[in-house]
Amino acid sequence: LNTTSIGKFGVVVVGVGRAGSVRMRDLRNPHPSSAFLNLIGFVSRRELGSIDGVQQISLEDALSSQQVEVAYICSESSSHEDYIRQFLNAGKHVLVEYPMTLSLAAAQELWELAEQKGKVLHEEHVELLMEEFAFLKKEVVGKDLLKGSLLFTAGPLEEERFGFPAFSGISRLTWLVSLFGELSLVSATLEERKEDQYMKMTVCLETEKKSPLSWIEEKGPGLKRNRYLSFHFKSGSLENVPNVGVNKNIFLKDQNIFVQKLLGQFSEKELAAEKKRILHCLGLAEEIQKYCCSRK
């Protein structure tokens, strides 16, 4: 190892799409958390050779190299589980873009594996680092929810690659759980017109105090990426979030959290609460999927 990387964790980025490219940029820029990380290379199914001077390396080399201590899994969701398992088994720490897996059982098994290997397993949730979320968190504090709804619209997304809509849209579910606590499923429906690349998933949830929350994911050509929300409290209501400014460096903020975990700066209690939330959301996503599929 060259002297410059002593005290740094060697990192490999797996998958160089949108998220992977942002991760590589953050790793190469002089940020406080990047000072603890040393980008060694990237893994891709495509033959790319190098990107901006960063070398492509084979998956086998990434897994066996002593220099690689950390893997960032930024590939499509359907491949996450397999990559996480391989890197944990090879004794590497793992950061993975959400959703970490497309089933609850797989996620539980991988957390156990991480604990057994003494490695950090971190699922990215940049949506919790957004300005809108910080605004909402402040708004709902101490208020009694009567009912609420969250609608997300976007262009088409391939289920084969990104998972059932409850998984590909898990960041919206994570918002609701982070704002209102653990939720239970009441019912769910999925309307699909595959020939039009259109789908609409409608989910009815309730809080522990039995307040109803509806979550809708609607995707199709011509639909703009947008969030519409409405929360009614005993003390008034909130319709959509005002423009609260641009989200700056949310992936970098997520990397900061990951580095704090690598350095052992999170308490067991904080880590346990986060893991509980992540597994709760994945469990709900799976329940929603089963509910919709049982009604086809």
PDB file of C-alpha atoms in Angstrom:
ATOM      1  CA  LEU A   1       0.000   0.000   0.000  1.00  0.00           C
ATOM      2  CA  ASN A   2       1.361   3.431  -0.806  1.00  0.00           C
ATOM      3  CA  THR A   3       1.908   5.767   2.126  1.00  0.00           C
ATOM      4  CA  THR A   4      -0.903   8.158   1.110  1.00  0.00           C
ATOM      5  CA  SER A   5      -3.572   5.549   1.816  1.00  0.00           C
ATOM      6  CA  ILE A   6      -2.439   4.505   5.282  1.00  0.00           C
ATOM      7  CA  GLY A   7      -5.355   5.013   7.639  1.00  0.00           C
ATOM      8  CA  LYS A   8      -7.729   5.062   4.689  1.00  0.00           C
ATOM      9  CA  PHE A   9     -10.285   2.419   3.826  1.00  0.00           C
ATOM     10  CA  GLY A  10      -9.841   1.171   0.256  1.00  0.00           C
ATOM     11  CA  VAL A  11     -13.145   1.440  -1.626  1.00  0.00           C
ATOM     12  CA  VAL A  12     -14.538  -0.183  -4.729  1.00  0.00           C
ATOM     13  CA  VAL A  13     -17.762   1.092  -6.368  1.00  0.00           C
ATOM     14  CA  VAL A  14     -19.958  -1.613  -7.901  1.00  0.00           C
ATOM     15  CA  GLY A  15     -22.206  -0.288 -10.676  1.00  0.00           C
ATOM     16  CA  VAL A  16     -21.531   3.078 -12.285  1.00  0.00           C
ATOM     17  CA  GLY A  17     -24.990   4.361 -13.187  1.00  0.00           C
ATOM     18  CA  ARG A  18     -26.414   7.548 -11.697  1.00  0.00           C
ATOM     19  CA  ALA A  19     -25.732   6.746  -8.016  1.00  0.00           C
ATOM     20  CA  GLY A  20     -22.374   5.068  -8.697  1.00  0.00           C
ATOM     21  CA  SER A  21     -21.133   8.074 -10.679  1.00  0.00           C
ATOM     22  CA  VAL A  22     -22.099  10.464  -7.871  1.00  0.00           C
ATOM     23  CA  ARG A  23     -20.355   8.174  -5.348  1.00  0.00           C
ATOM     24  CA  MET A  24     -17.160   8.141  -7.435  1.00  0.00           C
ATOM     25  CA  ARG A  25     -17.216  11.935  -7.736  1.00  0.00           C
ATOM     26  CA  ASP A  26     -17.669  12.336  -3.947  1.00  0.00           C
ATOM     27  CA  LEU A  27     -14.860   9.860  -3.228  1.00  0.00           C
ATOM     28  CA  ARG A  28     -12.440  11.798  -5.441  1.00  0.00           C
ATOM     29  CA  ASN A  29     -13.257  15.251  -4.095  1.00  0.00           C
ATOM     30  CA  PRO A  30     -11.595  16.563  -0.935  1.00  0.00           C
ATOM     31  CA  HIS A  31     -14.401  16.197   1.607  1.00  0.00           C
ATOM     32  CA  PRO A  32     -13.843  15.471   5.324  1.00  0.00           C
ATOM     33  CA  SER A  33     -15.282  11.939   5.041  1.00  0.00           C
ATOM     34  CA  SER A  34     -13.430  11.226   1.778  1.00  0.00           C
ATOM     35  CA  ALA A  35     -10.169  11.757   3.683  1.00  0.00           C
ATOM     36  CA  PHE A  36     -10.828   8.356   5.319  1.00  0.00           C
ATOM     37  CA  LEU A  37     -11.545   6.646   2.005  1.00  0.00           C
ATOM     38  CA  ASN A  38      -9.365   5.721  -0.933  1.00  0.00           C
ATOM     39  CA  LEU A  39     -11.126   4.884  -4.223  1.00  0.00           C
ATOM     40  CA  ILE A  40      -9.307   1.883  -5.663  1.00  0.00           C
ATOM     41  CA  GLY A  41     -11.493   1.096  -8.661  1.00  0.00           C
ATOM     42  CA  PHE A  42     -14.945   0.241  -9.916  1.00  0.00           C
ATOM     43  CA  VAL A  43     -16.756  -2.917 -10.987  1.00  0.00           C
ATOM     44  CA  SER A  44     -19.162  -2.924 -13.930  1.00  0.00           C
ATOM     45  CA  ARG A  45     -20.752  -5.512 -16.197  1.00  0.00           C
ATOM     46  CA  ARG A  46     -19.904  -3.221 -19.110  1.00  0.00           C
ATOM     47  CA  GLU A  47     -16.324  -3.056 -20.419  1.00  0.00           C
ATOM     48  CA  LEU A  48     -15.401   0.537 -19.623  1.00  0.00           C
ATOM     49  CA  GLY A  49     -11.649   0.288 -18.936  1.00  0.00           C
ATOM     50  CA  SER A  50     -11.432   3.458 -16.849  1.00  0.00           C
ATOM     51  CA  ILE A  51     -13.529   6.474 -15.912  1.00  0.00           C
ATOM     52  CA  ASP A  52     -11.752   9.765 -15.233  1.00  0.00           C
ATOM     53  CA  GLY A  53      -8.561   7.901 -14.406  1.00  0.00           C
ATOM     54  CA  VAL A  54     -10.232   5.361 -12.088  1.00  0.00           C
ATOM     55  CA  GLN A  55      -9.558   1.790 -13.204  1.00  0.00           C
ATOM     56  CA  GLN A  56     -12.182  -0.857 -13.798  1.00  0.00           C
ATOM     57  CA  ILE A  57     -11.410  -4.044 -11.854  1.00  0.00           C
ATOM     58  CA  SER A  58     -13.024  -7.462 -11.999  1.00  0.00           C
ATOM     59  CA  LEU A  59     -15.467  -8.568  -9.313  1.00  0.00           C
ATOM     60  CA  GLU A  60     -13.075 -11.424  -8.431  1.00  0.00           C
ATOM     61  CA  ASP A  61     -10.205  -8.987  -7.854  1.00  0.00           C
ATOM     62  CA  ALA A  62     -12.400  -6.641  -5.820  1.00  0.00           C
ATOM     63  CA  LEU A  63     -13.451  -9.535  -3.562  1.00  0.00           C
ATOM     64  CA  SER A  64      -9.960 -11.003  -3.123  1.00  0.00           C
ATOM     65  CA  SER A  65      -7.883  -7.800  -2.923  1.00  0.00           C
ATOM     66  CA  GLN A  66      -6.497  -7.011   0.529  1.00  0.00           C
ATOM     67  CA  GLN A  67      -6.529  -3.333  -0.445  1.00  0.00           C
ATOM     68  CA  VAL A  68     -10.313  -3.296  -0.858  1.00  0.00           C
ATOM     69  CA  GLU A  69     -11.953  -2.986   2.558  1.00  0.00           C
ATOM     70  CA  VAL A  70     -15.225  -1.345   1.534  1.00  0.00           C
ATOM     71  CA  ALA A  71     -17.731  -1.930  -1.258  1.00  0.00           C
ATOM     72  CA  TYR A  72     -20.321   0.624  -2.402  1.00  0.00           C
ATOM     73  CA  ILE A  73     -23.123  -1.354  -4.072  1.00  0.00           C
ATOM     74  CA  CYS A  74     -24.759   0.965  -6.625  1.00  0.00           C
ATOM     75  CA  SER A  75     -25.984  -1.605  -9.145  1.00  0.00           C
ATOM     76  CA  GLU A  76     -29.651  -2.250  -9.930  1.00  0.00           C
ATOM     77  CA  SER A  77     -31.709  -3.448  -6.971  1.00  0.00           C
ATOM     78  CA  SER A  78     -32.215  -7.012  -8.186  1.00  0.00           C
ATOM     79  CA  SER A  79     -28.450  -7.639  -7.862  1.00  0.00           C
ATOM     80  CA  HIS A  80     -27.930  -6.036  -4.416  1.00  0.00           C
ATOM     81  CA  GLU A  81     -28.504  -9.127  -2.289  1.00  0.00           C
ATOM     82  CA  ASP A  82     -25.955 -11.227  -4.137  1.00  0.00           C
ATOM     83  CA  TYR A  83     -23.281  -8.506  -4.115  1.00  0.00           C
ATOM     84  CA  ILE A  84     -23.768  -7.715  -0.404  1.00  0.00           C
ATOM     85  CA  ARG A  85     -23.438 -11.400   0.477  1.00  0.00           C
ATOM     86  CA  GLN A  86     -20.266 -11.813  -1.587  1.00  0.00           C
ATOM     87  CA  PHE A  87     -18.548  -8.737  -0.159  1.00  0.00           C
ATOM     88  CA  LEU A  88     -19.506  -9.487   3.453  1.00  0.00           C
ATOM     89  CA  ASN A  89     -18.289 -13.063   3.039  1.00  0.00           C
ATOM     90  CA  ALA A  90     -15.018 -11.652   1.698  1.00  0.00           C
ATOM     91  CA  GLY A  91     -14.715  -9.585   4.911  1.00  0.00           C
ATOM     92  CA  LYS A  92     -15.551  -6.165   3.455  1.00  0.00           C
ATOM     93  CA  HIS A  93     -17.726  -3.374   4.870  1.00  0.00           C
ATOM     94  CA  VAL A  94     -20.732  -2.595   2.663  1.00  0.00           C
ATOM     95  CA  LEU A  95     -22.645   0.553   1.757  1.00  0.00           C
ATOM     96  CA  VAL A  96     -25.663  -0.236  -0.435  1.00  0.00           C
ATOM     97  CA  GLU A  97     -28.175   2.034  -2.151  1.00  0.00           C
ATOM     98  CA  TYR A  98     -31.773   1.318  -1.087  1.00  0.00           C
ATOM     99  CA  PRO A  99     -33.481  -1.132  -1.207  1.00  0.00           C
ATOM    100  CA  MET A 100     -30.752  -3.400   0.180  1.00  0.00           C
ATOM    101  CA  THR A 101     -32.757  -6.493  -0.799  1.00  0.00           C
ATOM    102  CA  LEU A 102     -36.096  -7.376  -2.364  1.00  0.00           C
ATOM    103  CA  SER A 103     -37.198  -9.577   0.545  1.00  0.00           C
ATOM    104  CA  LEU A 104     -37.224  -9.301   4.329  1.00  0.00           C
ATOM    105  CA  ALA A 105     -35.656 -12.724   4.919  1.00  0.00           C
ATOM    106  CA  ALA A 106     -32.646 -11.851   2.754  1.00  0.00           C
ATOM    107  CA  ALA A 107     -32.139  -8.566   4.624  1.00  0.00           C
ATOM    108  CA  GLN A 108     -32.301 -10.311   8.016  1.00  0.00           C
ATOM    109  CA  GLU A 109     -29.825 -12.933   6.862  1.00  0.00           C
ATOM    110  CA  LEU A 110     -27.391 -10.277   5.559  1.00  0.00           C
ATOM    111  CA  TRP A 111     -27.564  -8.252   8.806  1.00  0.00           C
ATOM    112  CA  GLU A 112     -26.727 -11.447  10.712  1.00  0.00           C
ATOM    113  CA  LEU A 113     -23.842 -12.113   8.356  1.00  0.00           C
ATOM    114  CA  ALA A 114     -22.531  -8.546   8.826  1.00  0.00           C
ATOM    115  CA  GLU A 115     -22.728  -8.918  12.608  1.00  0.00           C
ATOM    116  CA  GLN A 116     -21.040 -12.298  12.484  1.00  0.00           C
ATOM    117  CA  LYS A 117     -18.211 -10.857  10.346  1.00  0.00           C
ATOM    118  CA  GLY A 118     -17.963  -7.693  12.458  1.00  0.00           C
ATOM    119  CA  LYS A 119     -18.564  -5.494   9.393  1.00  0.00           C
ATOM    120  CA  VAL A 120     -20.629  -2.376   8.786  1.00  0.00           C
ATOM    121  CA  LEU A 121     -23.706  -2.863   6.596  1.00  0.00           C
ATOM    122  CA  HIS A 122     -25.223   0.498   5.687  1.00  0.00           C
ATOM    123  CA  GLU A 123     -28.330   1.077   3.581  1.00  0.00           C
ATOM    124  CA  GLU A 124     -28.372   4.535   1.988  1.00  0.00           C
ATOM    125  CA  HIS A 125     -31.423   6.699   2.650  1.00  0.00           C
ATOM    126  CA  VAL A 126     -30.689  10.081   1.073  1.00  0.00           C
ATOM    127  CA  GLU A 127     -34.411  10.938   1.249  1.00  0.00           C
ATOM    128  CA  LEU A 128     -33.980  11.378   5.022  1.00  0.00           C
ATOM    129  CA  LEU A 129     -31.205  13.920   4.332  1.00  0.00           C
ATOM    130  CA  MET A 130     -33.380  16.119   2.104  1.00  0.00           C
ATOM    131  CA  GLU A 131     -34.423  19.650   3.083  1.00  0.00           C
ATOM    132  CA  GLU A 132     -38.116  18.734   2.610  1.00  0.00           C
ATOM    133  CA  PHE A 133     -37.797  15.909   5.106  1.00  0.00           C
ATOM    134  CA  ALA A 134     -36.107  18.151   7.689  1.00  0.00           C
ATOM    135  CA  PHE A 135     -38.997  20.600   7.219  1.00  0.00           C
ATOM    136  CA  LEU A 136     -41.650  17.867   7.638  1.00  0.00           C
ATOM    137  CA  LYS A 137     -39.948  16.388  10.677  1.00  0.00           C
ATOM    138  CA  LYS A 138     -40.136  19.794  12.382  1.00  0.00           C
ATOM    139  CA  GLU A 139     -43.750  20.296  11.269  1.00  0.00           C
ATOM    140  CA  VAL A 140     -45.177  17.013  12.586  1.00  0.00           C
ATOM    141  CA  VAL A 141     -43.403  16.987  15.927  1.00  0.00           C
ATOM    142  CA  GLY A 142     -45.834  16.743  18.843  1.00  0.00           C
ATOM    143  CA  LYS A 143     -48.901  16.777  16.569  1.00  0.00           C
ATOM    144  CA  ASP A 144     -51.716  14.221  16.506  1.00  0.00           C
ATOM    145  CA  LEU A 145     -52.218  12.844  13.010  1.00  0.00           C
ATOM    146  CA  LEU A 146     -55.850  12.339  11.954  1.00  0.00           C
ATOM    147  CA  LYS A 147     -55.099  11.153   8.412  1.00  0.00           C
ATOM    148  CA  GLY A 148     -52.551  11.637   5.685  1.00  0.00           C
ATOM    149  CA  SER A 149     -51.559  10.799   2.139  1.00  0.00           C
ATOM    150  CA  LEU A 150     -48.398  10.741   0.068  1.00  0.00           C
ATOM    151  CA  LEU A 151     -48.468  10.406  -3.727  1.00  0.00           C
ATOM    152  CA  PHE A 152     -45.304   9.972  -5.764  1.00  0.00           C
ATOM    153  CA  THR A 153     -45.312  10.218  -9.550  1.00  0.00           C
ATOM    154  CA  ALA A 154     -42.469   9.473 -11.965  1.00  0.00           C
ATOM    155  CA  GLY A 155     -41.626   8.005 -15.355  1.00  0.00           C
ATOM    156  CA  PRO A 156     -41.727   4.229 -15.981  1.00  0.00           C
ATOM    157  CA  LEU A 157     -39.383   1.901 -14.053  1.00  0.00           C
ATOM    158  CA  GLU A 158     -38.587  -1.711 -14.934  1.00  0.00           C
ATOM    159  CA  GLU A 159     -39.791  -3.996 -12.176  1.00  0.00           C
ATOM    160  CA  GLU A 160     -37.392  -6.800 -13.219  1.00  0.00           C
ATOM    161  CA  ARG A 161     -34.438  -4.573 -12.403  1.00  0.00           C
ATOM    162  CA  PHE A 162     -35.735  -2.408  -9.575  1.00  0.00           C
ATOM    163  CA  GLY A 163     -38.188  -4.679  -7.813  1.00  0.00           C
ATOM    164  CA  PHE A 164     -41.880  -4.461  -7.000  1.00  0.00           C
ATOM    165  CA  PRO A 165     -43.057  -0.796  -6.611  1.00  0.00           C
ATOM    166  CA  ALA A 166     -43.237  -1.101  -2.806  1.00  0.00           C
ATOM    167  CA  PHE A 167     -39.477  -1.856  -2.867  1.00  0.00           C
ATOM    168  CA  SER A 168     -38.400   0.566  -5.600  1.00  0.00           C
ATOM    169  CA  GLY A 169     -40.428   3.245  -3.785  1.00  0.00           C
ATOM    170  CA  ILE A 170     -39.264   2.308  -0.290  1.00  0.00           C
ATOM    171  CA  SER A 171     -37.870   5.811   0.298  1.00  0.00           C
ATOM    172  CA  ARG A 172     -41.449   7.148   0.421  1.00  0.00           C
ATOM    173  CA  LEU A 173     -42.420   4.448   2.908  1.00  0.00           C
ATOM    174  CA  THR A 174     -39.327   5.340   4.944  1.00  0.00           C
ATOM    175  CA  TRP A 175     -40.506   8.969   5.085  1.00  0.00           C
ATOM    176  CA  LEU A 176     -43.892   7.912   6.464  1.00  0.00           C
ATOM    177  CA  VAL A 177     -42.372   5.537   9.047  1.00  0.00           C
ATOM    178  CA  SER A 178     -39.760   8.113  10.107  1.00  0.00           C
ATOM    179  CA  LEU A 179     -42.480  10.743  10.538  1.00  0.00           C
ATOM    180  CA  PHE A 180     -45.274   8.698  12.114  1.00  0.00           C
ATOM    181  CA  GLY A 181     -43.686   5.569  13.620  1.00  0.00           C
ATOM    182  CA  GLU A 182     -44.246   1.932  12.717  1.00  0.00           C
ATOM    183  CA  LEU A 183     -47.170   1.292  10.387  1.00  0.00           C
ATOM    184  CA  SER A 184     -49.390  -1.662   9.612  1.00  0.00           C
ATOM    185  CA  LEU A 185     -50.891  -2.652   6.281  1.00  0.00           C
ATOM    186  CA  VAL A 186     -54.661  -2.427   5.854  1.00  0.00           C
ATOM    187  CA  SER A 187     -54.917  -3.122   2.112  1.00  0.00           C
ATOM    188  CA  ALA A 188     -53.159  -2.556  -1.198  1.00  0.00           C
ATOM    189  CA  THR A 189     -53.959  -2.636  -4.900  1.00  0.00           C
ATOM    190  CA  LEU A 190     -51.837  -2.572  -8.027  1.00  0.00           C
ATOM    191  CA  GLU A 191     -53.225  -1.383 -11.333  1.00  0.00           C
ATOM    192  CA  GLU A 192     -50.985  -2.127 -14.315  1.00  0.00           C
ATOM    193  CA  ARG A 193     -51.091  -1.537 -18.048  1.00  0.00           C
ATOM    194  CA  LYS A 194     -47.817  -3.082 -19.162  1.00  0.00           C
ATOM    195  CA  GLU A 195     -48.328  -2.159 -22.829  1.00  0.00           C
ATOM    196  CA  ASP A 196     -48.535   1.513 -21.766  1.00  0.00           C
ATOM    197  CA  GLN A 197     -45.658   1.164 -19.235  1.00  0.00           C
ATOM    198  CA  TYR A 198     -48.166   2.435 -16.664  1.00  0.00           C
ATOM    199  CA  MET A 199     -48.658   1.319 -13.078  1.00  0.00           C
ATOM    200  CA  LYS A 200     -50.367   2.659  -9.982  1.00  0.00           C
ATOM    201  CA  MET A 201     -49.938   1.116  -6.552  1.00  0.00           C
ATOM    202  CA  THR A 202     -52.333   2.293  -3.843  1.00  0.00           C
ATOM    203  CA  VAL A 203     -51.551   1.313  -0.264  1.00  0.00           C
ATOM    204  CA  CYS A 204     -53.683   1.883   2.828  1.00  0.00           C
ATOM    205  CA  LEU A 205     -51.659   1.917   6.036  1.00  0.00           C
ATOM    206  CA  GLU A 206     -52.398   2.877   9.599  1.00  0.00           C
ATOM    207  CA  THR A 207     -50.341   4.220  12.477  1.00  0.00           C
ATOM    208  CA  GLU A 208     -50.177   2.533  15.877  1.00  0.00           C
ATOM    209  CA  LYS A 209     -52.971   4.922  16.947  1.00  0.00           C
ATOM    210  CA  LYS A 210     -55.079   3.718  13.974  1.00  0.00           C
ATOM    211  CA  SER A 211     -54.799   6.934  11.945  1.00  0.00           C
ATOM    212  CA  PRO A 212     -55.084   6.130   8.217  1.00  0.00           C
ATOM    213  CA  LEU A 213     -52.239   6.926   5.815  1.00  0.00           C
ATOM    214  CA  SER A 214     -52.468   6.337   2.092  1.00  0.00           C
ATOM    215  CA  TRP A 215     -49.364   5.898  -0.040  1.00  0.00           C
ATOM    216  CA  ILE A 216     -49.618   5.941  -3.830  1.00  0.00           C
ATOM    217  CA  GLU A 217     -46.860   5.314  -6.386  1.00  0.00           C
ATOM    218  CA  GLU A 218     -47.861   6.183  -9.936  1.00  0.00           C
ATOM    219  CA  LYS A 219     -45.461   5.673 -12.835  1.00  0.00           C
ATOM    220  CA  GLY A 220     -45.876   6.107 -16.546  1.00  0.00           C
ATOM    221  CA  PRO A 221     -44.648   7.981 -19.622  1.00  0.00           C
ATOM    222  CA  GLY A 222     -45.115  11.730 -19.302  1.00  0.00           C
ATOM    223  CA  LEU A 223     -45.463  11.675 -15.511  1.00  0.00           C
ATOM    224  CA  LYS A 224     -43.056  14.126 -13.912  1.00  0.00           C
ATOM    225  CA  ARG A 225     -41.047  13.227 -10.816  1.00  0.00           C
ATOM    226  CA  ASN A 226     -43.102  14.763  -8.062  1.00  0.00           C
ATOM    227  CA  ARG A 227     -44.338  14.305  -4.496  1.00  0.00           C
ATOM    228  CA  TYR A 228     -47.766  15.415  -3.302  1.00  0.00           C
ATOM    229  CA  LEU A 229     -48.578  15.168   0.349  1.00  0.00           C
ATOM    230  CA  SER A 230     -51.344  16.087   2.696  1.00  0.00           C
ATOM    231  CA  PHE A 231     -51.331  15.542   6.459  1.00  0.00           C
ATOM    232  CA  HIS A 232     -54.295  16.470   8.655  1.00  0.00           C
ATOM    233  CA  PHE A 233     -53.658  17.001  12.357  1.00  0.00           C
ATOM    234  CA  LYS A 234     -55.968  17.886  15.223  1.00  0.00           C
ATOM    235  CA  SER A 235     -54.281  21.290  15.128  1.00  0.00           C
ATOM    236  CA  GLY A 236     -54.536  22.082  11.395  1.00  0.00           C
ATOM    237  CA  SER A 237     -53.236  20.591   8.192  1.00  0.00           C
ATOM    238  CA  LEU A 238     -50.215  20.541   5.928  1.00  0.00           C
ATOM    239  CA  GLU A 239     -50.664  20.414   2.161  1.00  0.00           C
ATOM    240  CA  ASN A 240     -47.440  19.929   0.224  1.00  0.00           C
ATOM    241  CA  VAL A 241     -44.067  21.260   1.263  1.00  0.00           C
ATOM    242  CA  PRO A 242     -43.111  24.849   0.514  1.00  0.00           C
ATOM    243  CA  ASN A 243     -39.966  25.339  -1.521  1.00  0.00           C
ATOM    244  CA  VAL A 244     -37.371  24.786   1.200  1.00  0.00           C
ATOM    245  CA  GLY A 245     -34.248  25.081  -0.911  1.00  0.00           C
ATOM    246  CA  VAL A 246     -32.004  22.798  -2.905  1.00  0.00           C
ATOM    247  CA  ASN A 247     -30.794  19.454  -1.583  1.00  0.00           C
ATOM    248  CA  LYS A 248     -27.042  19.860  -1.477  1.00  0.00           C
ATOM    249  CA  ASN A 249     -24.704  16.865  -1.469  1.00  0.00           C
ATOM    250  CA  ILE A 250     -27.170  14.363  -0.052  1.00  0.00           C
ATOM    251  CA  PHE A 251     -25.054  11.386  -1.163  1.00  0.00           C
ATOM    252  CA  LEU A 252     -22.036  12.982   0.482  1.00  0.00           C
ATOM    253  CA  LYS A 253     -24.014  13.431   3.721  1.00  0.00           C
ATOM    254  CA  ASP A 254     -24.904   9.750   3.520  1.00  0.00           C
ATOM    255  CA  GLN A 255     -21.198   8.908   3.056  1.00  0.00           C
ATOM    256  CA  ASN A 256     -20.397  10.962   6.173  1.00  0.00           C
ATOM    257  CA  ILE A 257     -22.825   8.780   8.163  1.00  0.00           C
ATOM    258  CA  PHE A 258     -21.225   5.625   6.735  1.00  0.00           C
ATOM    259  CA  VAL A 259     -17.724   6.817   7.671  1.00  0.00           C
ATOM    260  CA  GLN A 260     -18.899   7.579  11.212  1.00  0.00           C
ATOM    261  CA  LYS A 261     -20.062   3.954  11.389  1.00  0.00           C
ATOM    262  CA  LEU A 262     -16.694   2.715  10.088  1.00  0.00           C
ATOM    263  CA  LEU A 263     -14.985   4.768  12.804  1.00  0.00           C
ATOM    264  CA  GLY A 264     -17.324   3.382  15.492  1.00  0.00           C
ATOM    265  CA  GLN A 265     -18.906   6.753  16.244  1.00  0.00           C
ATOM    266  CA  PHE A 266     -22.516   5.527  16.424  1.00  0.00           C
ATOM    267  CA  SER A 267     -23.953   4.087  19.607  1.00  0.00           C
ATOM    268  CA  GLU A 268     -25.327   0.534  19.641  1.00  0.00           C
ATOM    269  CA  LYS A 269     -28.719   2.067  20.423  1.00  0.00           C
ATOM    270  CA  GLU A 270     -28.689   4.316  17.344  1.00  0.00           C
ATOM    271  CA  LEU A 271     -27.581   1.452  15.094  1.00  0.00           C
ATOM    272  CA  ALA A 272     -30.243  -0.869  16.516  1.00  0.00           C
ATOM    273  CA  ALA A 273     -33.000   1.734  15.986  1.00  0.00           C
ATOM    274  CA  GLU A 274     -31.916   2.281  12.391  1.00  0.00           C
ATOM    275  CA  LYS A 275     -31.764  -1.447  11.668  1.00  0.00           C
ATOM    276  CA  LYS A 276     -35.233  -1.899  13.197  1.00  0.00           C
ATOM    277  CA  ARG A 277     -36.642   0.840  10.945  1.00  0.00           C
ATOM    278  CA  ILE A 278     -34.991  -0.571   7.827  1.00  0.00           C
ATOM    279  CA  LEU A 279     -36.281  -4.099   8.500  1.00  0.00           C
ATOM    280  CA  HIS A 280     -39.743  -2.733   9.354  1.00  0.00           C
ATOM    281  CA  CYS A 281     -39.911  -0.929   5.994  1.00  0.00           C
ATOM    282  CA  LEU A 282     -38.640  -3.932   4.028  1.00  0.00           C
ATOM    283  CA  GLY A 283     -41.136  -6.152   5.859  1.00  0.00           C
ATOM    284  CA  LEU A 284     -43.991  -3.774   4.979  1.00  0.00           C
ATOM    285  CA  ALA A 285     -42.850  -3.617   1.337  1.00  0.00           C
ATOM    286  CA  GLU A 286     -42.907  -7.416   1.174  1.00  0.00           C
ATOM    287  CA  GLU A 287     -46.358  -7.562   2.807  1.00  0.00           C
ATOM    288  CA  ILE A 288     -47.673  -5.055   0.262  1.00  0.00           C
ATOM    289  CA  GLN A 289     -46.221  -7.107  -2.585  1.00  0.00           C
ATOM    290  CA  LYS A 290     -47.815 -10.306  -1.272  1.00  0.00           C
ATOM    291  CA  TYR A 291     -51.143  -8.528  -0.726  1.00  0.00           C
ATOM    292  CA  CYS A 292     -51.211  -7.213  -4.314  1.00  0.00           C
ATOM    293  CA  CYS A 293     -50.073 -10.496  -5.844  1.00  0.00           C
ATOM    294  CA  SER A 294     -52.646 -12.558  -3.930  1.00  0.00           C
ATOM    295  CA  ARG A 295     -55.387 -10.486  -5.545  1.00  0.00           C
ATOM    296  CA  LYS A 296     -54.301 -10.887  -9.157  1.00  0.00           C
TER     297      LYS A 296
END
